């Protein structure tokens, strides 16, 4: 697949950014100033100011004379790097590989991305629209090499260079599009070489003699004969430690040492920031270019090294070092505030808030699966299946009391099992019932207890519950669905066993 | 001289029990049956085994364990209930003096996870008790459980659901709880309070026995009449 690059040029990056907060600046000539050699020099000017003839590098006093009522702000050099980086992170929606291209551009590796937007025109339009909506005036170029994309964005007429047209597009560009040093561009211009096509076919030896090796390199970059790897912007993983190894690690003992080292660094940092981790990912990058990872999660924020290590150790069997691991990375994607004071209070206090309990639950959860560990709280429903809800955390307290007026069976069948019943007259408890092929004679019974279905949740018939005891002394919870009906036999169900 | 030797032996026995992880408990167990236990108190920090054939039998067993735990531990104690086929309905535990929100359930997908999780949990001193519904427990596994509790002093309860594979285990006791017809006062209609026949088939350093106990007002109440009537002949049969 042919490589495709998109270069984004923020024409008025600095002034556009200042106008985001103060929209009124957009309407007036506006510049940023910075001291240079004992005088104030303009470092950025908005469209309005440039239309009035102000150029970057002009002395501020001259510009003021030229344009009365010029708005001036101080330059903020520390902002621009961060701003570009943030914009690059925003652009990750268009392609996973986005690089910052200082001072006022971004470079996107769009290979194989455009079809997701329905073609390259639409892709470029989407980028244009997205950044315009954010308040930036941008120009975009798309080509086969980063340098041509850069040149097209700034000096080209048509932003899109179709695949295969790269060289032709380059020929039409001015010499500035090669991103050369000012002296070289100036020399080319003075020699009357304004466009790339005028010198591209000249012998390389004479070009090198006159303009230097750097000039040829830029030319090769533009033609795609050479390439420079991009340094993609990664979304920052704030809690991330990495450990490159001098030699590939093959053994479990080696992996353990690496993990302990990384955990120590991460936990020290968490301690400083009064945080604890809830999830952690341990990645190993192998020599053969593959990578694998293990993930753990905890039920409560923790920065207990030994505990997290044990959780990882349970999963070590899924790590395959292959030819060896050369880089280890430990990340904590989810952290929560967690202060050391809490730790002291909770430690060994017993009950649900005990740290050791949380650690046990983590160990079990990482082995059998977190969804298999349950704790229940009362819920305000009479319907037996809905009378309990799952607790979200170990610390969650019941919001209502456990119902204790009516007897509930210690074992509840889910779902209730159909049984055959002989009952004397309506609303009397059954005399006989057959369950699992065995006939039970009812000796004593309590009931009925009618439980209505909660019509605002689901439709259906009510249940009339009976607690019955058979002649052996076992107690069952039976119910009849709905009212007695003369025509149809009633449906009876077994729903639980009492102690 | 003779008395002092007996005292020494008693002392040493006590030391051995401590090493084996026994803790004495002050529960309101019916008085007459306490002599079944070493030191007349229910041994904590040990693994107890409950035989429980039919799935209906799980209810009286669970009720008995719950009632026992509510007397042996404070209300804050956390209990882990491990099972691969759980039907236990948490709200009903409230009737046996436990706080259902302090019971954590682990519903394992496989039987072998139950034994693993139980051993792991028994090592954790933050728990009060661990209940495991285990189908098959071989001697080695039971020995591992016993070693785990000796260090942590957590009490383990194993509910054996497959009676066909009952074997020798390292558990400190073996019980069987079955339901009896409920107790009502003054011939009132209805089902009444649960009554269980409690068979203590084996107890290390204790005496096996059989009692009929009624669970009433969050307490065990021994039923004098039933012991002679129902429990007597049954005991010989075992």
XYZ file of C-alpha atoms in Angstrom:
737
model
C 0.000 0.000 0.000
C 1.312 3.401 -0.917
C 2.289 5.543 2.023
C 0.109 8.589 2.623
C 0.999 11.511 4.829
C -1.009 14.502 5.880
C 0.626 17.703 6.951
C -1.427 20.208 8.865
C -0.319 23.815 8.913
C -1.732 26.119 11.535
C -1.443 29.431 9.747
C -2.042 31.585 12.807
C -1.500 29.071 15.591
C -0.527 31.495 18.335
C -2.997 34.238 17.618
C -5.800 31.770 16.997
C -5.147 30.270 20.396
C -5.249 33.693 22.056
C -8.512 34.445 20.258
C -10.161 31.356 21.721
C -10.490 33.106 25.058
C -11.079 36.586 23.664
C -13.128 36.338 20.487
C -13.026 40.111 20.049
C -9.335 39.822 19.086
C -10.338 38.095 15.872
C -11.876 41.299 14.539
C -8.932 43.615 15.132
C -5.257 43.592 14.148
C -3.515 41.713 16.893
C 0.102 40.671 17.473
C 2.241 38.923 20.057
C 5.476 40.539 21.085
C 8.714 39.302 22.547
C 11.889 41.177 23.554
C 14.834 40.635 21.243
C 18.117 42.529 21.305
C 16.733 45.297 23.460
C 13.605 45.965 21.445
C 10.156 44.523 21.114
C 9.699 42.301 18.076
C 6.521 40.809 16.687
C 6.514 36.995 16.872
C 2.958 36.330 15.733
C 0.329 38.330 13.929
C -3.251 37.466 13.084
C -4.805 37.556 9.653
C -6.118 41.054 10.138
C -2.730 42.432 11.116
C -0.968 40.728 8.242
C -3.476 42.165 5.808
C -2.427 45.580 7.036
C 1.182 44.816 6.161
C 2.597 43.631 9.450
C 5.202 40.887 9.092
C 6.659 38.600 11.716
C 10.012 39.939 12.839
C 8.937 43.589 12.514
C 9.755 45.919 15.354
C 6.675 46.603 17.413
C 7.153 50.389 17.365
C 7.130 50.385 13.565
C 4.008 48.264 13.474
C 2.248 50.567 15.915
C 3.070 53.488 13.654
C 1.721 51.563 10.690
C -1.471 50.343 12.350
C -2.866 52.571 15.064
C -5.040 50.622 17.544
C -2.959 47.465 17.246
C -3.729 44.951 20.005
C -0.578 43.604 21.628
C -0.022 40.716 24.024
C 3.145 39.208 25.458
C 4.413 36.019 23.881
C 4.062 32.855 25.978
C 6.866 30.589 24.708
C 6.123 27.828 27.249
C 2.598 27.338 25.889
C 3.236 26.486 22.246
C 4.875 23.086 22.647
C 2.096 21.917 24.909
C -0.541 23.337 22.615
C 0.829 21.512 19.584
C 1.067 18.321 21.568
C -2.523 18.637 22.706
C -3.660 19.230 19.147
C -1.667 16.184 18.078
C -3.417 14.064 20.720
C -6.731 15.379 19.473
C -5.785 14.307 15.948
C -5.289 10.699 17.044
C -8.927 10.281 16.063
C -7.833 10.497 12.429
C -4.901 8.111 12.559
C -2.993 6.356 15.320
C 0.327 7.863 14.219
C 0.475 11.616 14.757
C 3.710 13.547 15.135
C 4.348 17.104 16.178
C 5.978 19.177 13.461
C 7.236 22.377 15.108
C 6.849 25.271 15.053
C 3.315 25.354 13.672
C 2.375 22.016 12.149
C 1.417 18.390 12.640
C 2.285 15.378 10.569
C -0.105 12.451 10.282
C 0.715 9.045 8.857
C -2.596 8.447 7.129
C -1.651 5.241 5.341
C -4.770 3.107 5.114
C -6.929 5.498 7.103
C -8.741 7.607 4.522
C -11.199 4.949 3.366
C -12.758 5.008 6.823
C -13.928 8.516 6.050
C -15.070 7.563 2.591
C -12.112 8.743 0.545
C -9.213 11.133 0.793
C -11.164 14.281 -0.067
C -13.600 13.600 2.727
C -10.749 12.704 5.065
C -9.047 16.043 4.456
C -12.342 17.846 4.726
C -13.006 16.155 8.075
C -9.627 17.287 9.413
C -10.209 20.792 8.112
C -13.671 20.976 9.572
C -12.644 19.528 12.932
C -9.830 21.989 13.457
C -11.827 24.938 12.124
C -14.541 24.134 14.644
C -11.895 24.268 17.316
C -11.087 27.793 16.130
C -7.909 27.273 14.145
C -7.218 28.410 10.616
C -5.495 25.432 9.020
C -4.258 24.303 5.669
C -3.859 20.645 4.963
C -1.768 18.776 2.450
C -1.783 15.100 1.633
C 0.934 13.339 -0.332
C 3.129 10.272 -0.491
C 6.034 11.755 1.435
C 5.933 13.949 4.521
C 7.942 16.684 2.859
C 5.686 17.001 -0.190
C 2.652 17.017 2.117
C 4.329 19.802 4.060
C 5.058 21.744 0.891
C 1.586 21.244 -0.550
C -0.027 22.415 2.678
C 1.944 25.646 2.643
C 2.614 26.416 -1.023
C 0.404 24.121 -3.032
C -2.785 24.953 -4.842
C -4.588 21.665 -4.517
C -4.249 20.135 -1.028
C -4.578 16.560 -2.246
C -1.780 14.928 -4.218
C -3.239 11.677 -5.561
C -1.203 8.498 -5.297
C 1.440 8.346 -8.045
C 1.406 12.104 -8.602
C 3.959 12.823 -5.929
C 6.865 13.782 -8.219
C 4.681 15.871 -10.509
C 3.300 17.773 -7.551
C 6.793 18.374 -6.248
C 7.917 19.821 -9.572
C 5.324 22.559 -9.400
C 6.238 23.630 -5.893
C 8.489 26.623 -5.096
C 11.933 26.031 -3.630
C 10.732 26.935 -0.129
C 8.695 23.736 -0.135
C 11.901 21.764 0.339
C 12.294 23.159 3.872
C 15.841 24.267 3.286
C 17.838 26.726 5.276
C 17.203 30.306 4.383
C 20.654 30.807 2.829
C 20.211 27.937 0.401
C 16.733 29.039 -0.606
C 18.025 32.540 -1.053
C 20.903 31.356 -3.222
C 18.559 29.270 -5.375
C 16.274 32.252 -5.853
C 19.170 34.499 -6.802
C 20.241 31.961 -9.383
C 16.780 32.182 -10.843
C 15.709 28.753 -9.675
C 12.220 29.451 -8.329
C 10.532 26.119 -8.875
C 11.675 22.616 -8.085
C 11.256 21.511 -11.685
C 13.988 23.930 -12.722
C 16.762 22.053 -10.965
C 15.477 18.549 -10.318
C 17.114 17.121 -13.429
C 20.502 18.745 -12.789
C 23.420 16.369 -12.066
C 23.570 15.471 -8.379
C 27.311 16.101 -8.143
C 26.987 19.718 -9.202
C 23.988 20.240 -6.953
C 26.002 18.893 -4.027
C 28.956 21.108 -4.840
C 26.852 24.237 -4.994
C 24.224 23.658 -2.297
C 25.649 20.994 0.015
C 24.678 17.452 1.032
C 21.732 18.652 3.112
C 20.055 19.977 0.009
C 20.270 16.584 -1.723
C 18.947 14.863 1.352
C 15.878 17.079 1.431
C 15.340 16.354 -2.235
C 15.561 12.604 -1.585
C 13.133 12.928 1.296
C 10.679 14.711 -0.944
C 10.982 12.079 -3.644
C 10.615 9.268 -1.138
C 14.094 7.882 -1.729
C 14.840 8.344 1.936
C 12.612 8.462 4.956
C 12.758 9.735 8.502
C 10.785 7.792 11.105
C 8.012 9.749 12.767
C 7.968 10.179 16.493
C 4.331 9.515 17.191
C 2.567 11.269 19.999
C 1.159 8.737 22.443
C -1.764 9.507 24.660
C -0.046 9.956 27.974
C -0.364 7.078 30.392
C 0.300 9.016 33.526
C 1.234 6.067 35.698
C 3.695 4.193 33.588
C 7.166 2.866 34.262
C 9.439 1.157 31.830
C 12.509 -0.965 32.153
C 14.675 -1.702 29.119
C 16.959 -4.704 29.521
C 20.534 -4.935 28.360
C 20.035 -8.538 27.381
C 16.774 -10.290 26.556
C 15.134 -11.841 29.602
C 14.074 -15.451 29.219
C 13.423 -16.825 32.674
C 10.613 -16.400 35.146
C 13.146 -15.301 37.747
C 14.250 -12.497 35.429
C 10.676 -11.400 34.787
C 10.054 -11.362 38.519
C 13.046 -9.121 39.131
C 11.861 -6.750 36.408
C 8.340 -6.652 37.840
C 9.574 -5.994 41.357
C 11.770 -3.165 40.122
C 8.916 -1.559 38.174
C 6.449 -2.041 41.024
C 8.849 -0.391 43.395
C 9.141 2.661 41.153
C 5.414 2.879 40.519
C 4.432 2.424 44.148
C 6.968 4.987 45.307
C 5.388 7.457 42.946
C 1.877 6.518 44.080
C 2.936 6.991 47.691
C 4.181 10.468 46.949
C 0.894 11.376 45.299
C -1.311 9.639 47.872
C -2.820 7.369 45.279
C -3.470 3.675 44.982
C -3.905 1.574 41.872
C -7.077 -0.261 40.908
C -5.868 -1.820 37.666
C -2.383 -2.516 36.399
C -0.993 -3.828 33.129
C 2.395 -5.470 32.846
C 3.726 -5.637 29.303
C 6.723 -7.382 27.874
C 8.090 -6.467 24.442
C 9.897 -9.368 22.863
C 12.964 -9.425 20.658
C 10.938 -10.742 17.739
C 8.703 -7.678 17.768
C 5.736 -9.313 19.491
C 4.506 -8.248 22.861
C 2.279 -9.731 25.505
C 0.663 -8.454 28.634
C -1.008 -9.493 31.855
C -3.630 -7.413 33.571
C -4.806 -7.424 37.136
C -7.419 -5.443 39.005
C -8.005 -4.920 42.673
C -11.198 -4.429 44.627
C -9.758 -1.509 46.539
C -7.038 1.028 45.800
C -3.715 -0.409 46.855
C -0.027 0.256 46.609
C 1.087 -2.796 48.501
C 3.959 -4.076 46.373
C 3.855 -7.599 47.699
C 0.127 -7.880 47.084
C 0.227 -6.591 43.524
C 3.211 -8.790 42.831
C 1.308 -11.855 44.022
C -1.630 -10.976 41.788
C 0.687 -10.784 38.793
C 2.528 -13.935 39.809
C -0.711 -15.917 39.505
C -0.778 -14.984 35.820
C 2.864 -15.491 34.933
C 2.104 -18.788 33.247
C 0.454 -16.905 30.369
C 3.657 -14.972 29.576
C 5.718 -16.497 26.798
C 9.177 -14.993 26.633
C 9.872 -16.560 23.218
C 13.299 -15.370 22.127
C 13.485 -13.108 25.151
C 11.911 -9.907 26.428
C 13.854 -6.707 25.986
C 11.509 -4.102 27.399
C 9.144 -4.254 30.354
C 6.417 -1.705 30.927
C 4.155 -1.400 33.918
C 1.122 0.846 33.662
C -1.632 1.719 36.064
C -4.526 2.891 33.891
C -6.854 3.346 36.853
C -5.730 4.940 40.074
C -7.725 6.313 42.964
C -6.915 8.604 45.842
C -5.693 6.553 48.764
C -4.005 7.982 51.794
C -1.635 6.266 54.144
C -3.787 7.204 57.092
C -6.582 4.982 55.883
C -4.202 2.100 55.651
C -3.235 2.334 59.267
C -6.810 2.605 60.444
C -8.037 -0.325 58.445
C -5.164 -2.659 58.938
C -6.202 -5.696 60.975
C -9.338 -4.021 62.226
C -11.348 -7.019 61.098
C -14.606 -6.891 59.246
C -15.162 -5.927 55.659
C -12.702 -3.042 55.697
C -9.706 -5.161 56.514
C -6.925 -4.702 53.977
C -6.029 -8.369 54.151
C -9.567 -9.284 53.183
C -9.448 -7.014 50.140
C -6.169 -8.610 49.145
C -7.616 -12.097 49.506
C -10.594 -11.145 47.368
C -8.239 -9.801 44.693
C -6.285 -13.017 44.651
C -9.436 -15.096 44.358
C -10.970 -12.758 41.792
C -7.934 -12.892 39.561
C -8.110 -16.662 39.604
C -11.817 -17.430 39.291
C -13.033 -14.143 37.808
C -14.285 -11.052 39.577
C -17.921 -11.656 38.625
C -17.942 -14.920 40.534
C -17.392 -13.238 43.862
C -20.588 -11.761 45.174
C -21.874 -9.968 48.179
C -25.504 -9.107 48.609
C -27.371 -6.196 50.103
C -31.088 -5.957 50.785
C -33.202 -4.251 48.164
C -36.661 -2.881 48.721
C -38.677 -5.420 46.807
C -41.011 -8.103 48.087
C -40.513 -10.294 45.039
C -38.011 -12.853 46.371
C -35.658 -12.834 43.380
C -35.418 -9.056 43.550
C -35.161 -8.695 47.302
C -31.378 -8.739 47.097
C -28.939 -6.792 44.971
C -25.257 -7.183 44.350
C -22.975 -4.935 46.351
C -20.707 -2.836 44.156
C -17.778 -2.819 46.525
C -16.644 -4.421 49.737
C -17.377 -1.235 51.638
C -20.902 -0.603 50.415
C -23.354 -0.538 53.314
C -26.970 -1.698 53.213
C -29.373 1.183 52.643
C -32.293 -0.701 54.149
C -32.707 -3.453 56.729
C -32.960 -7.126 55.955
C -36.595 -8.233 55.949
C -37.234 -10.464 58.933
C -41.018 -10.596 59.381
C -41.699 -13.411 56.949
C -39.744 -16.667 56.851
C -37.480 -17.083 53.866
C -35.873 -20.373 52.839
C -32.149 -20.889 53.260
C -31.933 -22.360 49.796
C -33.712 -20.752 46.904
C -34.138 -22.509 43.579
C -33.454 -20.377 40.561
C -35.619 -20.745 38.569
C -38.485 -22.311 40.564
C -39.151 -25.938 39.633
C -42.523 -27.143 38.488
C -44.168 -29.694 40.789
C -47.392 -31.666 40.896
C -49.621 -30.892 43.812
C -52.863 -32.109 45.296
C -54.585 -29.402 47.244
C -58.022 -29.817 48.817
C -59.954 -26.621 48.234
C -58.947 -23.217 47.001
C -56.494 -21.399 49.212
C -55.739 -24.383 51.379
C -52.186 -25.632 51.556
C -51.444 -28.733 49.507
C -51.893 -32.234 50.935
C -49.513 -34.035 48.652
C -46.845 -32.993 46.258
C -44.489 -34.802 43.973
C -40.988 -33.417 43.693
C -38.101 -35.100 41.889
C -40.187 -38.230 41.484
C -40.849 -38.603 45.183
C -44.232 -38.221 46.813
C -44.290 -36.015 49.905
C -47.146 -35.986 52.392
C -47.642 -32.600 53.902
C -47.886 -32.814 57.677
C -48.057 -29.176 58.560
C -48.203 -25.931 56.645
C -48.131 -22.160 56.955
C -49.592 -19.751 54.482
C -50.583 -18.528 52.117
C -48.361 -15.480 51.801
C -49.340 -13.641 48.675
C -46.596 -11.807 46.856
C -47.793 -9.595 44.057
C -45.739 -9.108 40.978
C -44.381 -5.607 40.691
C -46.448 -4.489 37.717
C -44.272 -1.457 37.076
C -41.369 -3.785 36.414
C -42.911 -6.807 34.754
C -46.283 -8.289 33.963
C -47.509 -11.642 35.203
C -49.477 -13.445 37.843
C -48.987 -13.195 41.578
C -47.648 -16.010 43.732
C -49.281 -17.579 46.789
C -46.536 -19.034 48.934
C -46.936 -21.877 51.408
C -44.334 -23.132 53.825
C -45.018 -26.839 54.170
C -43.401 -29.596 56.193
C -43.518 -33.179 54.999
C -43.808 -36.165 57.303
C -40.016 -36.517 57.481
C -39.618 -33.055 58.900
C -38.216 -31.321 55.811
C -39.637 -27.915 55.083
C -40.307 -26.574 51.604
C -41.402 -23.296 50.120
C -44.063 -23.845 47.472
C -46.142 -21.411 45.529
C -49.127 -21.399 43.274
C -49.060 -19.046 40.328
C -52.145 -16.855 40.078
C -55.696 -17.502 41.189
C -57.522 -20.772 41.260
C -59.206 -21.526 38.022
C -62.071 -23.959 37.562
C -61.163 -24.884 34.029
C -57.402 -25.069 34.173
C -55.226 -26.882 36.654
C -53.184 -24.506 38.791
C -49.467 -24.283 38.332
C -47.434 -25.081 41.403
C -43.731 -24.538 41.874
C -41.052 -25.542 44.333
C -39.038 -22.461 45.230
C -36.856 -23.332 48.178
C -35.900 -25.408 51.186
C -36.102 -24.168 54.745
C -33.585 -25.141 57.360
C 3.571 -36.627 92.728
C 0.896 -38.517 90.889
C -1.282 -35.452 90.581
C 1.557 -33.335 89.265
C 2.253 -35.819 86.485
C -1.389 -35.690 85.496
C -1.197 -31.909 85.538
C 1.887 -31.971 83.341
C 0.146 -34.199 80.856
C -2.899 -31.958 80.870
C -0.646 -28.971 80.315
C 1.169 -30.618 77.455
C -2.103 -31.659 75.883
C -3.241 -28.074 76.040
C -0.016 -26.972 74.385
C -0.452 -29.479 71.588
C -3.975 -28.261 70.995
C -2.767 -24.703 70.792
C -0.170 -25.763 68.272
C -2.879 -27.467 66.268
C -4.646 -24.149 66.003
C -7.447 -24.677 68.515
C -9.029 -21.629 69.970
C -11.592 -21.893 72.695
C -14.889 -20.244 72.007
C -17.435 -18.960 74.430
C -20.667 -19.780 72.718
C -24.101 -20.460 74.051
C -24.049 -24.029 73.023
C -26.472 -26.214 75.002
C -24.694 -27.107 78.214
C -25.272 -30.826 78.178
C -23.434 -31.282 74.929
C -20.306 -29.293 75.682
C -18.572 -32.326 77.077
C -18.439 -33.615 73.550
C -15.851 -30.956 72.785
C -12.289 -30.783 73.964
C -12.219 -28.326 76.866
C -15.991 -28.103 76.715
C -15.867 -25.449 74.040
C -16.356 -25.599 70.331
C -12.985 -25.838 68.596
C -12.262 -22.845 66.393
C -9.256 -22.661 64.132
C -10.004 -26.117 62.794
C -11.764 -27.682 59.849
C -15.122 -29.310 60.506
C -16.751 -31.672 58.105
C -20.482 -31.961 57.560
C -22.029 -34.882 55.733
C -24.929 -33.871 53.692
C -26.416 -36.216 51.183
C -29.531 -34.860 49.610
C -29.554 -31.289 48.399
C -32.478 -30.696 50.723
C -30.131 -31.569 53.590
C -27.952 -28.576 52.776
C -30.549 -26.308 54.363
C -30.410 -27.702 57.936
C -26.627 -27.956 57.659
C -26.331 -24.361 56.494
C -28.764 -23.234 59.162
C -26.806 -25.026 61.864
C -23.499 -23.566 60.679
C -25.018 -20.102 60.481
C -26.465 -20.407 63.978
C -23.141 -21.670 65.279
C -21.204 -18.825 63.673
C -23.549 -16.191 65.007
C -22.702 -17.363 68.517
C -19.016 -17.923 68.013
C -18.078 -14.668 66.333
C -18.862 -11.024 66.667
C -21.296 -9.484 64.231
C -18.449 -7.857 62.310
C -16.865 -11.144 61.312
C -16.694 -11.858 57.608
C -17.620 -15.277 56.280
C -16.669 -16.594 52.883
C -19.051 -19.120 51.349
C -17.499 -21.078 48.488
C -19.539 -23.306 46.281
C -19.821 -24.525 42.733
C -23.571 -25.049 42.955
C -24.867 -22.559 45.451
C -28.524 -22.111 46.245
C -28.105 -20.295 49.525
C -30.438 -17.319 49.768
C -28.693 -14.591 51.754
C -31.737 -12.893 53.405
C -32.564 -16.146 55.221
C -29.244 -15.989 57.078
C -30.569 -13.039 59.049
C -32.931 -15.424 60.848
C -29.901 -17.340 62.101
C -28.248 -14.339 63.640
C -25.804 -13.569 60.851
C -25.553 -10.320 58.959
C -26.046 -11.368 55.320
C -24.005 -8.421 54.057
C -20.982 -9.839 55.872
C -21.131 -13.050 53.896
C -19.136 -13.070 50.678
C -20.040 -15.721 48.155
C -17.661 -17.268 45.699
C -19.506 -19.189 43.019
C -16.779 -21.234 41.414
C -17.149 -22.540 37.891
C -15.350 -25.797 38.571
C -15.234 -28.134 41.538
C -11.467 -27.971 41.761
C -11.597 -24.195 42.157
C -13.610 -24.694 45.346
C -10.826 -26.579 47.093
C -8.204 -24.139 45.843
C -10.198 -21.100 46.929
C -10.967 -22.668 50.292
C -7.325 -23.314 51.034
C -6.389 -19.809 49.932
C -9.152 -18.275 52.043
C -8.321 -20.305 55.134
C -4.866 -18.721 55.113
C -6.352 -15.242 55.482
C -6.720 -14.209 59.137
C -9.099 -11.380 58.211
C -11.914 -13.882 57.793
C -13.863 -15.439 60.624
C -14.890 -18.588 58.874
C -14.883 -20.216 55.484
C -17.648 -22.551 54.358
C -17.015 -24.735 51.344
C -19.472 -26.975 49.588
C -17.084 -29.625 48.345
C -18.030 -32.777 46.504
C -14.893 -34.824 46.952
C -12.181 -34.094 49.481
C -9.237 -36.478 49.542
C -6.990 -36.867 52.520
C -4.166 -34.740 51.131
C -6.506 -31.865 50.384
C -8.028 -32.051 53.856
C -4.553 -32.070 55.376
C -3.685 -28.931 53.398
C -6.809 -27.218 54.721
C -5.906 -28.227 58.253
C -2.365 -26.862 57.853
C -3.765 -23.598 56.539
C -6.027 -23.056 59.546
C -3.312 -23.945 62.021
C -1.437 -20.853 60.942
C -4.331 -18.424 60.595
C -6.839 -19.712 63.188
C -9.734 -19.306 60.763
C -12.470 -21.899 61.182
C -13.335 -23.982 58.170
C -16.577 -25.804 57.459
C -16.630 -28.364 54.695
C -20.034 -29.467 53.477
C -19.564 -32.826 51.785
C -22.235 -33.320 49.190
C -21.214 -36.660 47.750
C -21.741 -39.311 50.389
C -20.474 -42.105 48.163
C -16.883 -40.861 48.409
C -16.700 -40.335 52.146
C -13.198 -41.157 53.268
C -10.777 -40.531 56.080
C -9.902 -36.884 56.311
C -7.743 -34.715 58.511
C -10.761 -32.707 59.649
C -11.184 -32.318 63.368
C -14.795 -33.434 63.441
C -17.509 -34.956 61.361
C -21.156 -33.994 61.698
C -24.472 -34.819 60.182
C -27.433 -32.491 60.556
C -30.895 -33.614 59.551
C -34.301 -32.041 59.879
C -36.919 -33.260 62.301
C -40.561 -32.206 62.457
C -40.760 -28.649 63.650
C -41.547 -27.653 67.187
C -44.649 -25.739 68.139
C -45.715 -24.849 71.625
C -49.226 -25.674 72.831
C -50.183 -27.477 69.618
C -50.421 -24.281 67.657
C -51.030 -24.841 63.965
C -48.271 -24.192 61.466
C -44.748 -25.287 60.897
C -43.078 -23.874 63.992
C -39.429 -23.589 64.876
C -36.862 -25.675 63.012
C -35.690 -28.761 64.874
C -32.538 -30.574 63.890
C -30.993 -33.838 64.806
C -27.324 -33.135 65.302
C -25.072 -36.140 65.065
C -21.475 -35.638 65.999
C -19.922 -38.689 64.405
C -16.328 -37.902 65.214
C -14.502 -35.336 67.275
C -10.800 -35.309 67.871
C -10.123 -35.196 71.618
C -13.840 -35.154 72.234
C -16.785 -37.478 72.491
C -19.204 -38.167 69.675
C -22.825 -37.640 70.531
C -26.279 -36.965 69.246
C -28.675 -34.230 70.221
C -31.954 -32.825 69.106
C -31.874 -29.078 69.074
C -34.461 -26.462 68.309
C -33.487 -23.094 66.845
C -35.597 -20.523 68.650
C -35.136 -16.811 69.240
C -31.641 -16.964 67.769
C -30.528 -19.639 70.198
C -30.069 -23.362 70.289
C -32.507 -24.993 72.698
C -32.092 -28.636 73.436
C -35.184 -30.775 73.102
C -35.086 -33.250 75.975
C -37.979 -35.421 74.895
C -36.831 -36.062 71.411
C -33.417 -37.350 72.414
C -34.850 -40.450 73.966
C -37.549 -40.915 71.387
C -35.785 -40.398 68.072
C -32.066 -40.087 68.530
C -31.430 -43.112 70.684
C -31.965 -45.974 68.281
C -30.524 -44.030 65.331
C -27.235 -43.582 67.086
C -26.649 -47.282 67.321
C -27.286 -47.683 63.665
C -24.344 -45.463 62.672
